Amino acid sequence: QVQLVESGGGLVQAGGSLRLSCAASGRTLSSYVMAWFRQPPGKEREFVAAIRWRGGNPYYADSVKGRFTISRDNANNTVYLRMNTLKPEDTAVYYCAARWYYYSSKFTDYNYWGQGTQVTVSS
C-alpha cells in the first residue's frame, strides 16, 4: 500500500505561483510513476503531469506545458508541482496519484490517490 498526502493549495491571484507537495509513504517507490491530476468544478478529472521515481523525462498536459514543473525528492519521498503564471482556469482540486512503472494520462490507470488539495485562482 502507498499513502499519499497533498499540501500547498490555496487562493492566489492570476499570474501568481504555488508549489504543491505530495508526501508518499508505505513502501519502496523506486519503480513507481507519480502523477498530478486536477478536477475543476463540474468537470472530469484531467491529467496534469507525471514523473518516474527512478528517472526519465517528465510528461505534461498541453494546457500546463511551460508553466508547471513536476519534480521529485527521492530521499524524502516527495513529489512537487510548481505552478507559475496561474490562470483562473487552473482552479481545481489537485490530486497526487501513483501507479507501477508505466506512464499514463488516464486517471483510471492509477490505483493510489491522495485526498486532494484545493487551488483557487482569482481574477
Coordinates of N, CA and C in Angstrom, one line a residue:
Q1 N 0.8 -1.2 0.0 CA 0.0 0.0 0.0 C 0.9 1.3 0.0
V2 N 0.4 2.3 -0.7 CA 1.0 3.6 -0.7 C 0.0 4.6 -0.2
Q3 N 0.5 5.5 0.7 CA -0.3 6.6 1.2 C 0.3 7.9 0.7
L4 N -0.6 8.7 0.2 CA -0.2 10.0 -0.5 C -1.0 11.1 0.2
V5 N -0.3 12.2 0.6 CA -0.8 13.3 1.2 C -0.4 14.6 0.5
E6 N -1.4 15.3 -0.1 CA -1.1 16.6 -0.8 C -1.1 17.8 0.2
S7 N -0.4 18.8 -0.1 CA -0.4 20.0 0.6 C 0.0 21.2 -0.3
G8 N -0.2 22.4 0.1 CA 0.3 23.6 -0.6 C -0.8 24.3 -1.4
G9 N -2.0 23.8 -1.4 CA -3.1 24.5 -2.1 C -3.5 25.8 -1.4
G10 N -4.2 26.6 -2.1 CA -4.7 27.8 -1.5 C -5.3 28.8 -2.5
L11 N -5.5 30.0 -2.1 CA -6.0 31.1 -3.0 C -4.9 31.9 -3.5
V12 N -4.8 32.2 -4.8 CA -3.8 33.0 -5.4 C -4.4 33.8 -6.5
Q13 N -3.8 35.0 -6.7 CA -4.3 35.9 -7.8 C -3.7 35.4 -9.2
A14 N -4.5 35.6 -10.2 CA -4.0 35.3 -11.6 C -2.6 35.9 -11.8
G15 N -1.7 35.0 -12.4 CA -0.3 35.4 -12.6 C 0.6 35.0 -11.5
G16 N 0.0 34.6 -10.4 CA 0.9 34.2 -9.3 C 1.3 32.7 -9.4
S17 N 2.0 32.3 -8.3 CA 2.6 30.9 -8.3 C 2.2 30.2 -7.0
L18 N 2.2 28.9 -7.1 CA 2.1 28.0 -5.9 C 2.9 26.8 -6.1
R19 N 3.4 26.1 -5.1 CA 4.0 24.9 -5.1 C 3.3 23.8 -4.3
L20 N 2.8 22.8 -5.0 CA 2.1 21.7 -4.3 C 3.1 20.6 -3.9
S21 N 2.9 20.0 -2.8 CA 3.7 18.9 -2.4 C 2.9 17.6 -2.2
C22 N 3.5 16.5 -2.5 CA 2.8 15.2 -2.3 C 3.8 14.3 -1.5
A23 N 3.5 14.0 -0.3 CA 4.3 13.2 0.5 C 3.9 11.7 0.5
A24 N 4.7 10.8 0.1 CA 4.4 9.4 -0.1 C 5.0 8.5 1.0
S25 N 4.3 7.5 1.4 CA 4.8 6.6 2.4 C 4.2 5.2 2.2
G26 N 4.7 4.2 2.9 CA 4.1 2.9 3.0 C 4.9 1.8 2.3
R27 N 5.7 2.1 1.3 CA 6.5 1.1 0.6 C 7.6 1.8 -0.2
T28 N 8.5 1.0 -0.8 CA 9.5 1.5 -1.7 C 8.9 1.9 -3.0
L29 N 9.3 3.1 -3.5 CA 8.6 3.7 -4.7 C 9.5 3.8 -5.9
S30 N 10.6 3.0 -5.9 CA 11.6 3.2 -7.0 C 11.1 2.8 -8.3
S31 N 10.1 2.0 -8.4 CA 9.5 1.5 -9.7 C 8.2 2.2 -10.1
Y32 N 7.8 3.2 -9.3 CA 6.5 3.8 -9.5 C 6.6 5.1 -10.3
V33 N 5.5 5.4 -11.0 CA 5.2 6.7 -11.6 C 4.3 7.5 -10.7
M34 N 4.7 8.7 -10.5 CA 3.9 9.7 -9.7 C 3.3 10.7 -10.6
A35 N 2.1 11.1 -10.4 CA 1.4 12.0 -11.3 C 0.5 13.0 -10.5
W36 N 0.2 14.1 -11.2 CA -0.7 15.1 -10.7 C -1.9 15.1 -11.6
F37 N -3.1 15.0 -11.1 CA -4.3 15.3 -11.8 C -5.1 16.4 -11.1
R38 N -6.0 17.0 -11.9 CA -6.9 18.0 -11.3 C -8.3 17.8 -11.8
Q39 N -9.2 18.3 -10.9 CA -10.6 18.3 -11.3 C -11.3 19.6 -11.0
P40 N -11.5 20.4 -12.1 CA -12.2 21.6 -12.0 C -13.7 21.4 -11.6
P41 N -14.3 22.4 -11.0 CA -15.7 22.2 -10.6 C -16.6 21.8 -11.8
G42 N -17.4 20.8 -11.6 CA -18.3 20.3 -12.7 C -17.7 19.6 -13.9
K43 N -16.4 19.4 -13.8 CA -15.7 18.7 -15.0 C -15.0 17.4 -14.5
E44 N -14.6 16.7 -15.6 CA -13.9 15.4 -15.3 C -12.5 15.6 -14.8
R45 N -12.0 14.6 -14.1 CA -10.6 14.7 -13.6 C -9.7 14.6 -14.8
E46 N -8.6 15.4 -14.9 CA -7.8 15.5 -16.0 C -6.3 15.5 -15.6
F47 N -5.5 14.9 -16.5 CA -4.1 14.8 -16.3 C -3.4 16.1 -16.3
V48 N -2.4 16.2 -15.4 CA -1.6 17.4 -15.4 C -0.1 17.2 -15.7
A49 N 0.5 16.2 -15.0 CA 1.9 15.9 -15.1 C 2.3 14.6 -14.5
A50 N 3.4 14.0 -14.9 CA 3.8 12.7 -14.3 C 5.3 12.6 -14.4
I51 N 5.9 11.8 -13.5 CA 7.3 11.6 -13.5 C 7.6 10.3 -12.8
R52 N 8.6 9.6 -13.3 CA 9.0 8.3 -12.7 C 10.1 8.5 -11.6
W53 N 9.9 7.8 -10.5 CA 10.9 7.9 -9.4 C 12.3 7.7 -9.8
R54 N 12.6 6.7 -10.7 CA 13.9 6.3 -11.0 C 14.6 7.0 -12.1
G55 N 13.8 7.9 -12.8 CA 14.4 8.7 -13.8 C 13.6 8.8 -15.1
G56 N 14.1 9.5 -16.1 CA 13.3 9.7 -17.3 C 12.7 11.1 -17.4
N57 N 12.3 11.4 -18.6 CA 11.7 12.8 -18.7 C 10.2 12.8 -18.2
P58 N 9.9 13.9 -17.6 CA 8.5 14.1 -17.2 C 7.6 14.4 -18.3
Y59 N 6.3 14.2 -18.1 CA 5.3 14.5 -19.1 C 4.3 15.5 -18.6
Y60 N 3.8 16.3 -19.5 CA 2.9 17.4 -19.1 C 1.7 17.5 -20.1
A61 N 0.5 17.8 -19.5 CA -0.6 18.2 -20.4 C -0.3 19.5 -21.1
D62 N -0.8 19.6 -22.3 CA -0.6 20.8 -23.1 C -1.0 22.1 -22.5
S63 N -2.0 22.0 -21.6 CA -2.6 23.2 -21.0 C -1.7 23.8 -20.0
V64 N -0.7 23.0 -19.5 CA 0.2 23.5 -18.4 C 1.6 23.5 -18.9
K65 N 2.0 23.0 -20.0 CA 3.3 22.9 -20.5 C 3.9 24.3 -20.6
G66 N 5.1 24.5 -20.0 CA 5.8 25.7 -20.0 C 5.5 26.6 -18.8
R67 N 4.4 26.2 -18.0 CA 4.0 26.9 -16.8 C 4.2 26.1 -15.5
F68 N 4.0 24.8 -15.6 CA 4.1 23.9 -14.5 C 5.3 23.1 -14.6
T69 N 5.9 22.7 -13.4 CA 7.1 21.8 -13.4 C 6.9 20.8 -12.3
I70 N 7.0 19.5 -12.7 CA 6.9 18.4 -11.7 C 8.4 18.0 -11.4
S71 N 8.6 17.8 -10.1 CA 9.9 17.3 -9.7 C 9.8 16.4 -8.5
R72 N 10.9 15.8 -8.1 CA 10.8 14.8 -7.0 C 12.0 14.9 -6.1
D73 N 11.8 14.6 -4.9 CA 12.9 14.4 -3.9 C 12.9 13.0 -3.4
N74 N 13.7 12.1 -4.0 CA 13.6 10.7 -3.7 C 14.0 10.4 -2.3
A75 N 14.9 11.1 -1.7 CA 15.3 10.9 -0.3 C 14.2 11.1 0.6
N76 N 13.3 12.0 0.3 CA 12.2 12.4 1.2 C 10.9 11.9 0.7
N77 N 10.9 11.1 -0.4 CA 9.6 10.5 -0.9 C 8.6 11.6 -1.1
T78 N 9.0 12.7 -1.8 CA 8.1 13.8 -2.0 C 8.1 14.2 -3.5
V79 N 6.9 14.4 -4.0 CA 6.8 14.9 -5.4 C 6.2 16.3 -5.3
Y80 N 6.7 17.2 -6.2 CA 6.3 18.6 -6.2 C 5.7 19.0 -7.5
L81 N 4.8 20.0 -7.5 CA 4.2 20.6 -8.7 C 4.3 22.1 -8.5
R82 N 5.3 22.7 -9.2 CA 5.5 24.1 -9.2 C 4.6 24.7 -10.3
M83 N 3.7 25.6 -9.9 CA 2.7 26.2 -10.8 C 3.0 27.7 -10.9
N84 N 3.4 28.1 -12.1 CA 3.7 29.5 -12.3 C 2.6 30.1 -13.3
T85 N 2.5 31.4 -13.3 CA 1.6 32.1 -14.2 C 0.2 31.5 -14.2
L86 N -0.3 31.4 -13.0 CA -1.6 30.7 -12.8 C -2.7 31.5 -13.4
K87 N -3.7 30.8 -14.0 CA -4.8 31.4 -14.6 C -6.1 30.9 -13.9
P88 N -7.2 31.7 -14.0 CA -8.4 31.2 -13.4 C -8.9 29.8 -13.8
E89 N -8.6 29.4 -15.0 CA -9.0 28.1 -15.5 C -8.1 27.0 -14.8
D90 N -7.1 27.3 -14.1 CA -6.3 26.4 -13.3 C -7.0 26.0 -12.0
T91 N -8.1 26.7 -11.7 CA -8.8 26.4 -10.4 C -9.4 25.0 -10.4
A92 N -9.0 24.2 -9.4 CA -9.4 22.8 -9.4 C -9.0 22.2 -8.0
V93 N -9.5 21.1 -7.8 CA -8.9 20.2 -6.7 C -7.8 19.4 -7.4
Y94 N -6.6 19.5 -6.8 CA -5.4 18.9 -7.4 C -5.1 17.6 -6.6
Y95 N -4.9 16.5 -7.3 CA -4.7 15.2 -6.7 C -3.3 14.6 -7.0
C96 N -2.7 14.0 -6.1 CA -1.5 13.3 -6.3 C -1.9 11.8 -6.5
A97 N -1.3 11.1 -7.5 CA -1.6 9.7 -7.8 C -0.3 8.9 -8.0
A98 N -0.4 7.6 -7.9 CA 0.7 6.7 -8.2 C 0.3 5.4 -8.8
R99 N 1.1 4.9 -9.7 CA 1.0 3.6 -10.3 C 2.3 2.9 -10.5
W100 N 2.3 1.6 -10.8 CA 3.6 1.0 -11.0 C 4.1 1.2 -12.5
Y101 N 5.3 1.7 -12.6 CA 6.2 1.7 -13.7 C 5.7 2.5 -14.9
Y102 N 4.5 2.3 -15.5 CA 4.2 2.8 -16.8 C 3.6 4.2 -16.7
Y103 N 4.0 5.1 -17.6 CA 3.4 6.4 -17.7 C 2.0 6.3 -18.2
S104 N 1.1 7.1 -17.7 CA -0.3 7.1 -18.2 C -0.9 8.5 -17.9
S105 N -1.8 8.9 -18.8 CA -2.5 10.2 -18.6 C -4.0 9.9 -18.2
K106 N -4.3 8.6 -18.0 CA -5.7 8.2 -17.7 C -5.8 8.0 -16.2
F107 N -6.7 8.7 -15.6 CA -6.8 8.6 -14.1 C -7.2 7.2 -13.7
T108 N -7.9 6.4 -14.5 CA -8.3 5.1 -14.2 C -7.2 4.1 -14.1
D109 N -6.0 4.5 -14.6 CA -4.8 3.6 -14.6 C -4.1 3.8 -13.2
Y110 N -4.4 4.7 -12.4 CA -3.8 4.9 -11.1 C -4.6 4.4 -10.0
N111 N -3.9 3.6 -9.1 CA -4.6 3.0 -8.0 C -4.3 3.5 -6.6
Y112 N -3.4 4.5 -6.5 CA -3.2 5.2 -5.3 C -3.4 6.7 -5.4
W113 N -4.2 7.2 -4.5 CA -4.6 8.6 -4.6 C -4.5 9.3 -3.3
G114 N -4.2 10.6 -3.3 CA -4.3 11.4 -2.1 C -5.7 12.0 -2.0
Q115 N -5.9 12.8 -1.0 CA -7.3 13.3 -0.7 C -7.6 14.6 -1.5
G116 N -6.6 15.2 -2.1 CA -6.8 16.4 -2.9 C -6.5 17.6 -2.1
T117 N -6.1 18.7 -2.8 CA -5.9 20.0 -2.2 C -6.4 21.0 -3.2
Q118 N -7.2 22.0 -2.6 CA -7.9 23.0 -3.4 C -6.9 24.1 -3.9
V119 N -7.0 24.4 -5.2 CA -6.3 25.6 -5.7 C -7.3 26.5 -6.4
T120 N -7.3 27.7 -5.9 CA -8.3 28.7 -6.4 C -7.5 29.9 -7.0
V121 N -7.7 30.2 -8.2 CA -7.0 31.3 -8.9 C -8.1 32.4 -9.1
S122 N -7.9 33.6 -8.5 CA -8.9 34.6 -8.7 C -8.4 35.6 -9.8
S123 N -9.4 36.2 -10.4 CA -9.1 37.2 -11.5 C -9.5 38.6 -11.1

